[in-house]
Short mmCIF file of C-alpha atoms and ligand atoms in Angstrom, two decimals:
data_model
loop_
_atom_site.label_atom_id
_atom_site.label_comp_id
_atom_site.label_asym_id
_atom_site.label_seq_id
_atom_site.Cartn_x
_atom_site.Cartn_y
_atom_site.Cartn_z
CA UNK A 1 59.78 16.89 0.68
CA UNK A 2 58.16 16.92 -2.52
CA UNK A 3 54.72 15.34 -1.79
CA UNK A 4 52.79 15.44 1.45
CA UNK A 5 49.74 13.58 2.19
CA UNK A 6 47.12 14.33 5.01
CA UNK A 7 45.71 10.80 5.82
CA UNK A 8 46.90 7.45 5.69
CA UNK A 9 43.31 5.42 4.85
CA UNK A 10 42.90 3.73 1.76
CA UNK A 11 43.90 6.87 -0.81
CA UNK A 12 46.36 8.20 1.38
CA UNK A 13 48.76 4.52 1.28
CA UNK A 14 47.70 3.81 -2.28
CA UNK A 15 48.62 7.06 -2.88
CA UNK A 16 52.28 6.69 -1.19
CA UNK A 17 52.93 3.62 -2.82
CA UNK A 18 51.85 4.94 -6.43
CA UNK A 19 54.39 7.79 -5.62
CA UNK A 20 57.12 5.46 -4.86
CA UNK A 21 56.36 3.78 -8.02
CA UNK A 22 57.43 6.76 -9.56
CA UNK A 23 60.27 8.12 -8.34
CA UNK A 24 58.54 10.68 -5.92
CA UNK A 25 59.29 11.54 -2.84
CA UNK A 26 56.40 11.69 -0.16
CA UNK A 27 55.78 11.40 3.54
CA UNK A 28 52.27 10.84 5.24
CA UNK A 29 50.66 12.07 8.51
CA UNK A 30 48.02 10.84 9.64
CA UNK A 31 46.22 11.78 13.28
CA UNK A 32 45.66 8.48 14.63
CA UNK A 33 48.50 7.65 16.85
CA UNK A 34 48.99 4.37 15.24
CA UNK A 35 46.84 2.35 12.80
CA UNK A 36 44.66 -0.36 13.96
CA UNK A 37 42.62 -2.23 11.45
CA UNK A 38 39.20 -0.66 11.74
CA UNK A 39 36.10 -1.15 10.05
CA UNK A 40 34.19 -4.41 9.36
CA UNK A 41 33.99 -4.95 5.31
CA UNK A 42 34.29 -3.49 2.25
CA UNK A 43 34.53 -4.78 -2.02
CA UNK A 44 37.55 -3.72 -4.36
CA UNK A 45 35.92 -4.11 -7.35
CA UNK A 46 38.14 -5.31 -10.16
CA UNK A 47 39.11 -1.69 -11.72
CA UNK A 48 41.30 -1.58 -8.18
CA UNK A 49 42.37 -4.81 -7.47
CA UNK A 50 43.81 -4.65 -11.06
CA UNK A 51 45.82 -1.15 -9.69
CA UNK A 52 46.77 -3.15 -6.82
CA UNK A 53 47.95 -5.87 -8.55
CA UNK A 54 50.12 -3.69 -10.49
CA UNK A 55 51.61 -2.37 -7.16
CA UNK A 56 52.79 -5.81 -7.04
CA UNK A 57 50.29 -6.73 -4.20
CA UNK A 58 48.90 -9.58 -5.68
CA UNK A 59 49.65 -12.21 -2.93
CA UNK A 60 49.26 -10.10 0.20
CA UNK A 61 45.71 -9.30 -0.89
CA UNK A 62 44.75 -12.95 -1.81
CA UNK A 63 46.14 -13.92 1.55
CA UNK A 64 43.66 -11.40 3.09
CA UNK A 65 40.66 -11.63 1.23
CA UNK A 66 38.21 -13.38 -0.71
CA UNK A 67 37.40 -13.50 -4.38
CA UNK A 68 33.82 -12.43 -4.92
CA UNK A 69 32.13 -15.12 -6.95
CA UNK A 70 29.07 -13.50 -7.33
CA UNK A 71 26.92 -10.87 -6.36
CA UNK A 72 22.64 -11.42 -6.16
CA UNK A 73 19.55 -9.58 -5.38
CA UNK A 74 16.62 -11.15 -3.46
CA UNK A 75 13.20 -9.73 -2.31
CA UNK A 76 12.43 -8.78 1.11
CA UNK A 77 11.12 -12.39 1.11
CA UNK A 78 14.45 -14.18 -0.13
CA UNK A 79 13.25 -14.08 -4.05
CA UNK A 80 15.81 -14.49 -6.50
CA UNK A 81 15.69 -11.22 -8.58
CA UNK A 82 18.95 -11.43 -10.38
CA UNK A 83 22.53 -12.67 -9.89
CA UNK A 84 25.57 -12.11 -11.35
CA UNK A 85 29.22 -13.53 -11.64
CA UNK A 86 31.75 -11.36 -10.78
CA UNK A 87 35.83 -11.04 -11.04
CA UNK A 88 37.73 -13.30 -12.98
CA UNK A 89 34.18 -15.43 -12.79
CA UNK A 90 32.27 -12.68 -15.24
CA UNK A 91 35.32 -12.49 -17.65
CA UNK A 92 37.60 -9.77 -16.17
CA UNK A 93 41.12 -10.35 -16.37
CA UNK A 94 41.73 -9.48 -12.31
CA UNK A 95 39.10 -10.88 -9.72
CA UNK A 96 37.03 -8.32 -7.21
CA UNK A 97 37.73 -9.04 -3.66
CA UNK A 98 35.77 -8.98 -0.45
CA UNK A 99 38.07 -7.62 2.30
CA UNK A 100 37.77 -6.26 6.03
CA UNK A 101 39.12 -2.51 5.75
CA UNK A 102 41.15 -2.68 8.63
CA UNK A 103 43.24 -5.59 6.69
CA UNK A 104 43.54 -3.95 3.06
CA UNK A 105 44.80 -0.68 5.42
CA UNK A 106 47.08 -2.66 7.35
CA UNK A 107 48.40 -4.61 4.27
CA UNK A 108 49.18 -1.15 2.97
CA UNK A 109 50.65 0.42 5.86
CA UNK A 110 52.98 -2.77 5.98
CA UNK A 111 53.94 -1.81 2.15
CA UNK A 112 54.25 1.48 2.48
CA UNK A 113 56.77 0.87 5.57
CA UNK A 114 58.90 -1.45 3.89
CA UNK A 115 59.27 0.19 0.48
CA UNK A 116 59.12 4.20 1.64
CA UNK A 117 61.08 3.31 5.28
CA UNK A 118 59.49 3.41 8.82
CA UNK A 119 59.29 7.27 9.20
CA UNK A 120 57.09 7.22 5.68
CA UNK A 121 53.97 7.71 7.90
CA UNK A 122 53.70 9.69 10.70
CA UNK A 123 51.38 9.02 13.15
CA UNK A 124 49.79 11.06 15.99
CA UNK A 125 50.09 13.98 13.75
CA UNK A 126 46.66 15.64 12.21
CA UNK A 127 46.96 17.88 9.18
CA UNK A 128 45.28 21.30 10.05
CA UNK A 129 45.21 23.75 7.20
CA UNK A 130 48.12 24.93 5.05
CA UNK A 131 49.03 28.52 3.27
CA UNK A 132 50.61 28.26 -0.25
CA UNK A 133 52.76 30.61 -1.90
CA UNK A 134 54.78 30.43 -5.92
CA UNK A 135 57.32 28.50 -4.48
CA UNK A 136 55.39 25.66 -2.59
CA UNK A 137 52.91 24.74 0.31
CA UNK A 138 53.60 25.19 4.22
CA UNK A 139 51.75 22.54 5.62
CA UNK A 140 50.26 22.85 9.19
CA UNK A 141 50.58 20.03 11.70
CA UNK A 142 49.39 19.55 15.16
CA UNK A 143 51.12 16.72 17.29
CA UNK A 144 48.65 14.22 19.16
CA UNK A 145 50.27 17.03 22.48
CA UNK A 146 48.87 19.58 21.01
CA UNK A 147 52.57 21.04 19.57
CA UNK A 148 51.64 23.26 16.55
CA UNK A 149 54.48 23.06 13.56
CA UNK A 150 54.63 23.08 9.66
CA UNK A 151 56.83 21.55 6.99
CA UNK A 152 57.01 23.06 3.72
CA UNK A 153 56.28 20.32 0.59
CA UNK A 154 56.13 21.02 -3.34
CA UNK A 155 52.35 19.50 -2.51
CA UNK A 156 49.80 18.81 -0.23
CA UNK A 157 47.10 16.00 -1.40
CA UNK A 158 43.99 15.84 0.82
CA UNK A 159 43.41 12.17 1.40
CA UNK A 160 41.53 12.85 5.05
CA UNK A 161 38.40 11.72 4.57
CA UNK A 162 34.72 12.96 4.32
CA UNK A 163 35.55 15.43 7.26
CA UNK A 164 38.64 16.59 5.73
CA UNK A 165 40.41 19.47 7.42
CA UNK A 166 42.20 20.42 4.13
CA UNK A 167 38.35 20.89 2.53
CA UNK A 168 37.00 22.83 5.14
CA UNK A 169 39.56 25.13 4.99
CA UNK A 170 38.62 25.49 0.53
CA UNK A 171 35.19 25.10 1.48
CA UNK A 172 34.47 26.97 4.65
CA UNK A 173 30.65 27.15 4.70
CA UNK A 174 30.02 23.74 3.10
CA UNK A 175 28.79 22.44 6.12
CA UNK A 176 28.63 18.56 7.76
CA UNK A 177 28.33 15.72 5.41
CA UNK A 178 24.52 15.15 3.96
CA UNK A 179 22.13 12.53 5.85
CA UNK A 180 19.87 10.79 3.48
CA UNK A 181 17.58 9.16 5.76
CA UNK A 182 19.27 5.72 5.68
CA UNK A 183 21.01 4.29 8.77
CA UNK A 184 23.12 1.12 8.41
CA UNK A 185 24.29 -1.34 11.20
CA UNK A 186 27.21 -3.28 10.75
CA UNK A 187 28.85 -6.31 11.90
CA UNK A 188 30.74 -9.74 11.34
CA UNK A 189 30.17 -12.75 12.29
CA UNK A 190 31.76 -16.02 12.11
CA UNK A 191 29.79 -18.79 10.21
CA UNK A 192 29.25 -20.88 7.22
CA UNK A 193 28.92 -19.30 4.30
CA UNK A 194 26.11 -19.40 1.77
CA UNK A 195 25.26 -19.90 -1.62
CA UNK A 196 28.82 -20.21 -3.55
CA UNK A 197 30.37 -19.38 -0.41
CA UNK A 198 31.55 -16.38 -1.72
CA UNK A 199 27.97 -14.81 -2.70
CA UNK A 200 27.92 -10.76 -2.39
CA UNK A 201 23.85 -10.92 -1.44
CA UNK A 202 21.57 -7.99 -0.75
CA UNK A 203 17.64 -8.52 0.31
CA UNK A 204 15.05 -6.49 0.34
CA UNK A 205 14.16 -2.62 -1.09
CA UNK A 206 14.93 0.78 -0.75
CA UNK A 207 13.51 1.18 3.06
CA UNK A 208 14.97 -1.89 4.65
CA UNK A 209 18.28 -3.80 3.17
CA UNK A 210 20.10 -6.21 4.58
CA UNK A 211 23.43 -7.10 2.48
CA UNK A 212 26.08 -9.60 3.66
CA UNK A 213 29.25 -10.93 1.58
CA UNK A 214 31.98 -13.42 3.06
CA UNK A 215 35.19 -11.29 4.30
CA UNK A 216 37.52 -14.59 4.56
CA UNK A 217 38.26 -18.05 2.71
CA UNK A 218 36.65 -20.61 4.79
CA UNK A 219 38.66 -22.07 7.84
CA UNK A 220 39.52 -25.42 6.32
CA UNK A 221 38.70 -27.25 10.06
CA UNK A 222 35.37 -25.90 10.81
CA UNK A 223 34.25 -24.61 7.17
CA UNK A 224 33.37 -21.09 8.71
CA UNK A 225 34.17 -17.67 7.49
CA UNK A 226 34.28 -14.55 8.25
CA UNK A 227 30.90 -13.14 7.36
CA UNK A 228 30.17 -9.78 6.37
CA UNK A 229 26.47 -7.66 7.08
CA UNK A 230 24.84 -4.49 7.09
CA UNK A 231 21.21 -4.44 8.03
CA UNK A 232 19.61 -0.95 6.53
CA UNK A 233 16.70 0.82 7.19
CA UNK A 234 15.54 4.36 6.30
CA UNK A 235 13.63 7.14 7.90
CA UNK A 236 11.61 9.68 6.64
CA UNK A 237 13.53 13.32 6.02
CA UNK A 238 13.76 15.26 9.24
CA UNK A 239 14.27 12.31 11.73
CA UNK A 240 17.86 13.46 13.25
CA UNK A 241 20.41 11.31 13.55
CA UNK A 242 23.77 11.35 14.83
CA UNK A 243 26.89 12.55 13.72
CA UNK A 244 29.05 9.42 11.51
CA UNK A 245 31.78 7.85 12.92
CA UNK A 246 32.59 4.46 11.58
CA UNK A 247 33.79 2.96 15.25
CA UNK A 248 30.12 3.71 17.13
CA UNK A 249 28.76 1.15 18.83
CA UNK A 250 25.29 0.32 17.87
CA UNK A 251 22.33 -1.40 19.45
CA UNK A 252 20.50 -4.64 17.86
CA UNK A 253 17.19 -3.30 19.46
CA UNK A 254 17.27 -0.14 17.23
CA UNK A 255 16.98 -2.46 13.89
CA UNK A 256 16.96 -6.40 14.92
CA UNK A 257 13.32 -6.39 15.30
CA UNK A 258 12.47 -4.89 11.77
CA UNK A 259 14.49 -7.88 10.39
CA UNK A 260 12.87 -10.84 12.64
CA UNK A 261 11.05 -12.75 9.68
CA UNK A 262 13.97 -12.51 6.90
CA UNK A 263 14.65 -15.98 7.17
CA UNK A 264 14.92 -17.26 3.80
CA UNK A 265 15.95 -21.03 2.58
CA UNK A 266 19.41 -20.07 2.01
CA UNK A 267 20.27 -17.72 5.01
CA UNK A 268 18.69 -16.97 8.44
CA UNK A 269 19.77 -12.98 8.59
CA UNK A 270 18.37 -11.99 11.91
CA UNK A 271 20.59 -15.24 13.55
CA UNK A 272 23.61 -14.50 11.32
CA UNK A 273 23.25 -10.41 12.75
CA UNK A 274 22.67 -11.51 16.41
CA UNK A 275 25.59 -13.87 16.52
CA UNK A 276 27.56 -11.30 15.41
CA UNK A 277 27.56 -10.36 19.53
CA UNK A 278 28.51 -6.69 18.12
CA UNK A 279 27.67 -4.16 15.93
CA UNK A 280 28.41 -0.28 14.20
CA UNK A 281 26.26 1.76 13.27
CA UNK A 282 26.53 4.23 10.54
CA UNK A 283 24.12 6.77 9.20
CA UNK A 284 24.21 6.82 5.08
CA UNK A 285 25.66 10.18 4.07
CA UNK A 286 27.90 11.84 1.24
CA UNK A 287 28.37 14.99 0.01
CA UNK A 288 27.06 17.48 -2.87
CA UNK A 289 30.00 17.18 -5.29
CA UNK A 290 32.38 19.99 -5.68
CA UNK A 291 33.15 22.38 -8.77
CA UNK A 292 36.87 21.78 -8.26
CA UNK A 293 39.15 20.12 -5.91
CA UNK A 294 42.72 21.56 -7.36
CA UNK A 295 43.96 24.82 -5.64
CA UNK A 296 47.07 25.47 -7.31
CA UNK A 297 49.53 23.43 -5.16
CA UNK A 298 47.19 21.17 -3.66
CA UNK A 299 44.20 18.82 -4.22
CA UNK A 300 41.57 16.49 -2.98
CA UNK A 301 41.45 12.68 -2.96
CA UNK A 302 39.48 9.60 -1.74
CA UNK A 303 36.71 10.53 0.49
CA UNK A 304 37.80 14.09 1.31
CA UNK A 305 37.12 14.86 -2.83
CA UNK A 306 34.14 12.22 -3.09
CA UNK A 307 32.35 10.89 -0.25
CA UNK A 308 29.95 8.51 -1.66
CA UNK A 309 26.96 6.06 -0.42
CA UNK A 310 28.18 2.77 0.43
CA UNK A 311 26.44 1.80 -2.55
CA UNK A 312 27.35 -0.58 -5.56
CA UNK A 313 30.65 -1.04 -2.83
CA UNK A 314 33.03 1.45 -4.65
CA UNK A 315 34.34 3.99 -2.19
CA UNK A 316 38.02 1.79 -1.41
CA UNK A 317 38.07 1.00 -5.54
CA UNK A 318 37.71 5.00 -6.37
CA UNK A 319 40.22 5.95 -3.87
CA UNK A 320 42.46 3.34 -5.31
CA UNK A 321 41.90 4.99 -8.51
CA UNK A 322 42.57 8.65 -7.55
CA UNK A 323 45.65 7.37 -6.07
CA UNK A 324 46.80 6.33 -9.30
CA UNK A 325 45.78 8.53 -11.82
CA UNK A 326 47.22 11.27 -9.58
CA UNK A 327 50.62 9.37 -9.75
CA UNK A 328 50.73 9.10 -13.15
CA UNK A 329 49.65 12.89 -14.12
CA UNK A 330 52.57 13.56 -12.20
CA UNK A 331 54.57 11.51 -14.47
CA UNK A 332 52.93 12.90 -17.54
CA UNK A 333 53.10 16.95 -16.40
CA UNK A 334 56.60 16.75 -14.29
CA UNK A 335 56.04 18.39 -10.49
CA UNK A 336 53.52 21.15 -11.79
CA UNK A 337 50.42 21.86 -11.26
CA UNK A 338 49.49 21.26 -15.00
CA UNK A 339 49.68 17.42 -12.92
CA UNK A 340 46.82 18.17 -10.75
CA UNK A 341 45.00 20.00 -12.99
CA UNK A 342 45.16 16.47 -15.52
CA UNK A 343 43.85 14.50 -12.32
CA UNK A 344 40.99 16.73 -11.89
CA UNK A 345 39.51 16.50 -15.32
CA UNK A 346 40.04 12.94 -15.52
CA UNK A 347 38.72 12.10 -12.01
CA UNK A 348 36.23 14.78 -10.65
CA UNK A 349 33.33 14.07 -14.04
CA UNK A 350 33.81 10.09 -13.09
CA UNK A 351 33.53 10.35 -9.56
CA UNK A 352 30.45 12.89 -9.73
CA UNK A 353 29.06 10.50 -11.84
CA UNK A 354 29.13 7.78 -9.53
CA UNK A 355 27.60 9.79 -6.45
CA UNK A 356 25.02 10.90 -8.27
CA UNK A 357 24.39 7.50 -9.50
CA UNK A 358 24.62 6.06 -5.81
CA UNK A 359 22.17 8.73 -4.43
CA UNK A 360 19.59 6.89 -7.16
CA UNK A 361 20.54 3.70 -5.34
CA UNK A 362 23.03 2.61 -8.21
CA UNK A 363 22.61 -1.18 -8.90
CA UNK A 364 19.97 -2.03 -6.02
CA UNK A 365 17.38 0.03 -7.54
CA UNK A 366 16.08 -2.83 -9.41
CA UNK A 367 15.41 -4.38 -5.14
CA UNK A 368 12.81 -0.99 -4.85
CA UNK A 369 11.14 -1.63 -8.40
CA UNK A 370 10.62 -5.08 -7.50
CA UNK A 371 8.66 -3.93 -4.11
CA UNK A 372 6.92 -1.72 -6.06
CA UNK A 373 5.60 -3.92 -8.51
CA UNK A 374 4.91 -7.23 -6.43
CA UNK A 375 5.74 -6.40 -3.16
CA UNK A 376 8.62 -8.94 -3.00
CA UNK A 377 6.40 -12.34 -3.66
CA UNK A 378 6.76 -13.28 -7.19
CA UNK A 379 6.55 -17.12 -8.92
CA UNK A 380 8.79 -15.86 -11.75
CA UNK A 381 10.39 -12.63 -11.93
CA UNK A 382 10.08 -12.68 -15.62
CA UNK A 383 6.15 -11.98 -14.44
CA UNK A 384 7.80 -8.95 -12.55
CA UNK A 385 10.63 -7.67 -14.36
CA UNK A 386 12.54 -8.16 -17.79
CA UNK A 387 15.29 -9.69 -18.27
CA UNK A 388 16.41 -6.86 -20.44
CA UNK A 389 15.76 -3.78 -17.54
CA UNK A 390 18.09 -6.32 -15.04
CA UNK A 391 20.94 -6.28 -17.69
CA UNK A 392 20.83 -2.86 -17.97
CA UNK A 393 20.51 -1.74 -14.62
CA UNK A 394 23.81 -3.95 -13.92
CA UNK A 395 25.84 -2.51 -16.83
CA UNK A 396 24.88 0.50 -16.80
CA UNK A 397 26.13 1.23 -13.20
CA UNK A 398 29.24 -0.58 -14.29
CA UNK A 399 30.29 1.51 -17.35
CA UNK A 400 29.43 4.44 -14.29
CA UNK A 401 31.44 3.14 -12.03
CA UNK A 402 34.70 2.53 -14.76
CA UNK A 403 34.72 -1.29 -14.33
CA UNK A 404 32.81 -2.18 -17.81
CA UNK A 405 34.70 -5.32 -18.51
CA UNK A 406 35.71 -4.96 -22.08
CA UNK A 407 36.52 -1.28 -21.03
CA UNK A 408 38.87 -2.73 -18.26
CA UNK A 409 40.55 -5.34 -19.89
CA UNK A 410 41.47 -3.53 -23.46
CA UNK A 411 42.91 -0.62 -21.84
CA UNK A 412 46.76 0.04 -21.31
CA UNK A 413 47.75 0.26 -17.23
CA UNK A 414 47.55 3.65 -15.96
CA UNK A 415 50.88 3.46 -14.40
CA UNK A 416 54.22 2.48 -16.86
CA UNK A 417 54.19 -1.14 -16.20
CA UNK A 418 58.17 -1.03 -16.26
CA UNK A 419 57.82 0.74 -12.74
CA UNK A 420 56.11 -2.02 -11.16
CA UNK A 421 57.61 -3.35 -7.73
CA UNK A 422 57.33 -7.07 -7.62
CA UNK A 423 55.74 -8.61 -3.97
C1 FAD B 1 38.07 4.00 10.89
C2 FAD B 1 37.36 3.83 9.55
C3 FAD B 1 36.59 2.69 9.35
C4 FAD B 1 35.90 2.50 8.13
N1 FAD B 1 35.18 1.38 7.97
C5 FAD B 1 34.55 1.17 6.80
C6 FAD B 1 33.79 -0.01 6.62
O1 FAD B 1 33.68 -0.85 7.51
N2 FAD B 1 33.16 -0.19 5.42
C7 FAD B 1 33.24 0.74 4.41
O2 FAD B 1 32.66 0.55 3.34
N3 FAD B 1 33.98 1.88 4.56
C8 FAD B 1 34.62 2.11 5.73
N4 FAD B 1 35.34 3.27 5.89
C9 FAD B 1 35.38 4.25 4.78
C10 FAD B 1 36.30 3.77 3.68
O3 FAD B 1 37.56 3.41 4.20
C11 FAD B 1 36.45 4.90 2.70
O4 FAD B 1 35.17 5.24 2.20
C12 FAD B 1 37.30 4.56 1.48
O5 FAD B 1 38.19 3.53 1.71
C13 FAD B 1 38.08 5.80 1.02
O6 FAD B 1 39.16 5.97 1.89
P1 FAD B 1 39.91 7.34 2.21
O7 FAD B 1 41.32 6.96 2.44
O8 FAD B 1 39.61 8.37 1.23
O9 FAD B 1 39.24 7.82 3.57
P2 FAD B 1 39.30 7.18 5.02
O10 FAD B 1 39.27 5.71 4.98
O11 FAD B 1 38.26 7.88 5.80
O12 FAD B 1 40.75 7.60 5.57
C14 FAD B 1 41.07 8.92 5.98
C15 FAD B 1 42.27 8.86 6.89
O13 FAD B 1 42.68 10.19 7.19
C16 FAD B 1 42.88 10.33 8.60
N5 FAD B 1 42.64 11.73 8.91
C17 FAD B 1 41.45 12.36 9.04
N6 FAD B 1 41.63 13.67 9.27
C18 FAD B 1 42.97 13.87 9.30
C19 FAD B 1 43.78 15.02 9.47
N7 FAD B 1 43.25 16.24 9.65
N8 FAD B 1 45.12 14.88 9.44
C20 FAD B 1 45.68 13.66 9.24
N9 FAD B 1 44.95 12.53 9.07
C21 FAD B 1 43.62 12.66 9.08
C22 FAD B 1 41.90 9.35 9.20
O14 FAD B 1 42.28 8.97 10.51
C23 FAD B 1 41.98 8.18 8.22
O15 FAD B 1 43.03 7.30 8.53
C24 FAD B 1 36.01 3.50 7.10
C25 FAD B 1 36.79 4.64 7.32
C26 FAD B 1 37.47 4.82 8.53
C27 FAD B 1 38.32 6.05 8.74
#
């Protein structure tokens, strides 16, 4: 085997596929017996969906999500701060899309089955650690029984996620993930949309958020969707929380209350939350970024190299993009590690970038300088902010990020076009 992956989320199968692209052989294991679509939401901004559209995905991702329209900020009391087009709306030649996880990993998996064959992923089998020698990596796997074995690969990528075995093992006294006093419940709920019916809206400031985006086209019967929300709030440093885990159930009572009089002229948010019957909770957290994620025959990807804040929504998009930068260094460099060693310096500065920028609160900061000024009530925001300082909160975040539209649309795919698989 020439390539072996540790993980089948979002980099992990993007990562496969990208492979296949390119003539590369590959096989994934990942620990979860078998995938179920978890999660409730997430955005792939444009950047990715143009990657994925290149993987010749195009339909299967229209047929599960929804093109963002637009995204807008409002004050804790429903103000209009700024809005946005976004996608194909703002002038990018690929739309963003507003997706449940557990679909855009499914729709991969599916992919990845029929193009790589059914024995492409392996499930029930959790990467533990590996030892490396000239000639190529011995990778260690433990069977969902507890049976110990290894296979040997040319390379092992990391795509495991922000508790990444593979990392611990580089990084032995890094330590858990880093809480930054923000917890986030999350949820779905079926209902009419609002605004453009396909409105990415956040509310609020830096100590209490509530964000919701449509996850589905509109059920053309009843006119409801699948609605998207987080409701936020943060604590001062010290107040303990528990350890993450994306499938924990959480309680209304812990954050419902705190949201009782958001009811604004366009959206109710505590009824949209408490019909949701359900909810996850999530504390905020990322992690320092590293010095270096390439040990000769094996590297980091996804959340297991950059764990980010599920702010400015670009954790699926930057997996996406490891994925395929990765593939193509190893077009570029031939099976060597000269190929990981391209990835790195192209990858590692961006993504930094962008969790550094998220721990400042990315685009939303302009929510907490809006509190700060007025206090959320405002006749005109021109009174509270320029229109200049909006602009350039919103590019500037995007040229971060890597999805600067003229940036985007001028430059040449990162894959050889030649390679693509049709649908
Ligand atoms: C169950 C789940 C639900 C999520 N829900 C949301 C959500 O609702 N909204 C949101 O914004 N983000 C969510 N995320 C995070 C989001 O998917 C990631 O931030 C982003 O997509 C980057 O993906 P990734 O593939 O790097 O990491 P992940 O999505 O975390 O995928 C890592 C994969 O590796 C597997 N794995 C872990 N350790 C091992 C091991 N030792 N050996 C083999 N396999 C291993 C995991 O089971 C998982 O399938 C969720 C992640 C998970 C795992």
């Amino acid at each position: 085997m020439q390539v072996i992956i540790a993980g089948a989320g979002i980099a992990g199968l993007s990562l496969a596929l990208s492979l296949h692209q390119a003539g590369i052989a590959v096989r994934v294991f990942e620990q979860v017996p078998s995938i179920r679509p978890l999660g409730v939401g997430i955005n792939v901004q444009p950047h990715a969906v143009r990657e994925l559209f290149e993987l010749g995905l195009a339909d299967r991702l229209e047929d599960i999500g929804v093109r963002t329209r637009e995204v807008a900020y409002f004050s804790k009391k429903g103000g209009l701060i700024w809005s946005e087009p976004r996608g194909m709306y703002a002038g990018y030649n690929w739309p963003q899309f507003s997706v449940h996880r557990g679909k855009l990993q499914m729709m991969l998996h599916d992919a990845v089955r029929e193009r790589l064959g059914d024995d492409a992923v392996v499930g029930g089998t959790s990467v533990t650690g590996f030892r490396q020698d000239r000639a190529g990596v011995e990778v260690r796997l433990r069977g969902a029984d507890g049976v110990e074995r290894s296979e040997r690969a040319d390379f092992l990528i990391a795509a495991d996620g922000i508790h990444s075995a593979i990392r611990k093992q580089l990084f032995p006294n890094e330590g858990p993930p880093r809480w930054g006093g923000a917890v986030l419940w999350r949820g779905t709920t079926v209902a009419r949309p609002y605004l453009t019916g396909a409105t990415m809206a956040m509310a609020g400031h830096e100590w209490q958020k509530f964000v919701t985006y449509p996850i589905s086209r509109p059920d053309p019967v009843t006119g409801e969707a699948l609605i998207n929300w987080i409701g936020e709030l943060k604590y001062e440093p010290g107040a303990g929380w528990n350890r993450e885990d994306w499938n924990r159930k959480g309680d209304f009572a812990d954050f419902l209350p705190a949201f009782e009089d958001w009811r604004f002229d366009w959206l109710d948010c505590p009824a949209l939350m408490r019909a949701g019957g359900e909810c996850f909770e999530y504390p905020m957290v990322d992690r320092d970024p590293l010095e270096r994620w390439t040990h000769g025959r094996v590297t980091l990807i996804g959340d297991a190299a950059h764990p980010m804040y599920p702010i400015g929504s670009n954790g699926a998009s930057q997996a996406i993009m490891d994925a395929r930068v990765l593939a193509r260094a190893f077009i570029d460099h031939g099976m060597t590690g000269d190929a990981l060693d391209a990835y790195e310096a192209e990858r590692r500065p961006a993504t930094t970038r962008i969790v550094e920028a998220n721990r400042g609160n990315g685009p939303d900061h302009v929510m907490q300088v809006v509190e700060e000024r007025c206090g959320g009530v405002f006749a005109d925001i021109g009174d509270v902010l320029s229109r200049e300082e909006l602009e350039q909160t919103a590019a500037g975040y995007k040229k971060i990020a890597g999805f600067d539209v003229d940036t985007l649309n001028s430059r040449p795919s990162i894959m050889p076009l030649r390679q693509s698989i049709p649908a």
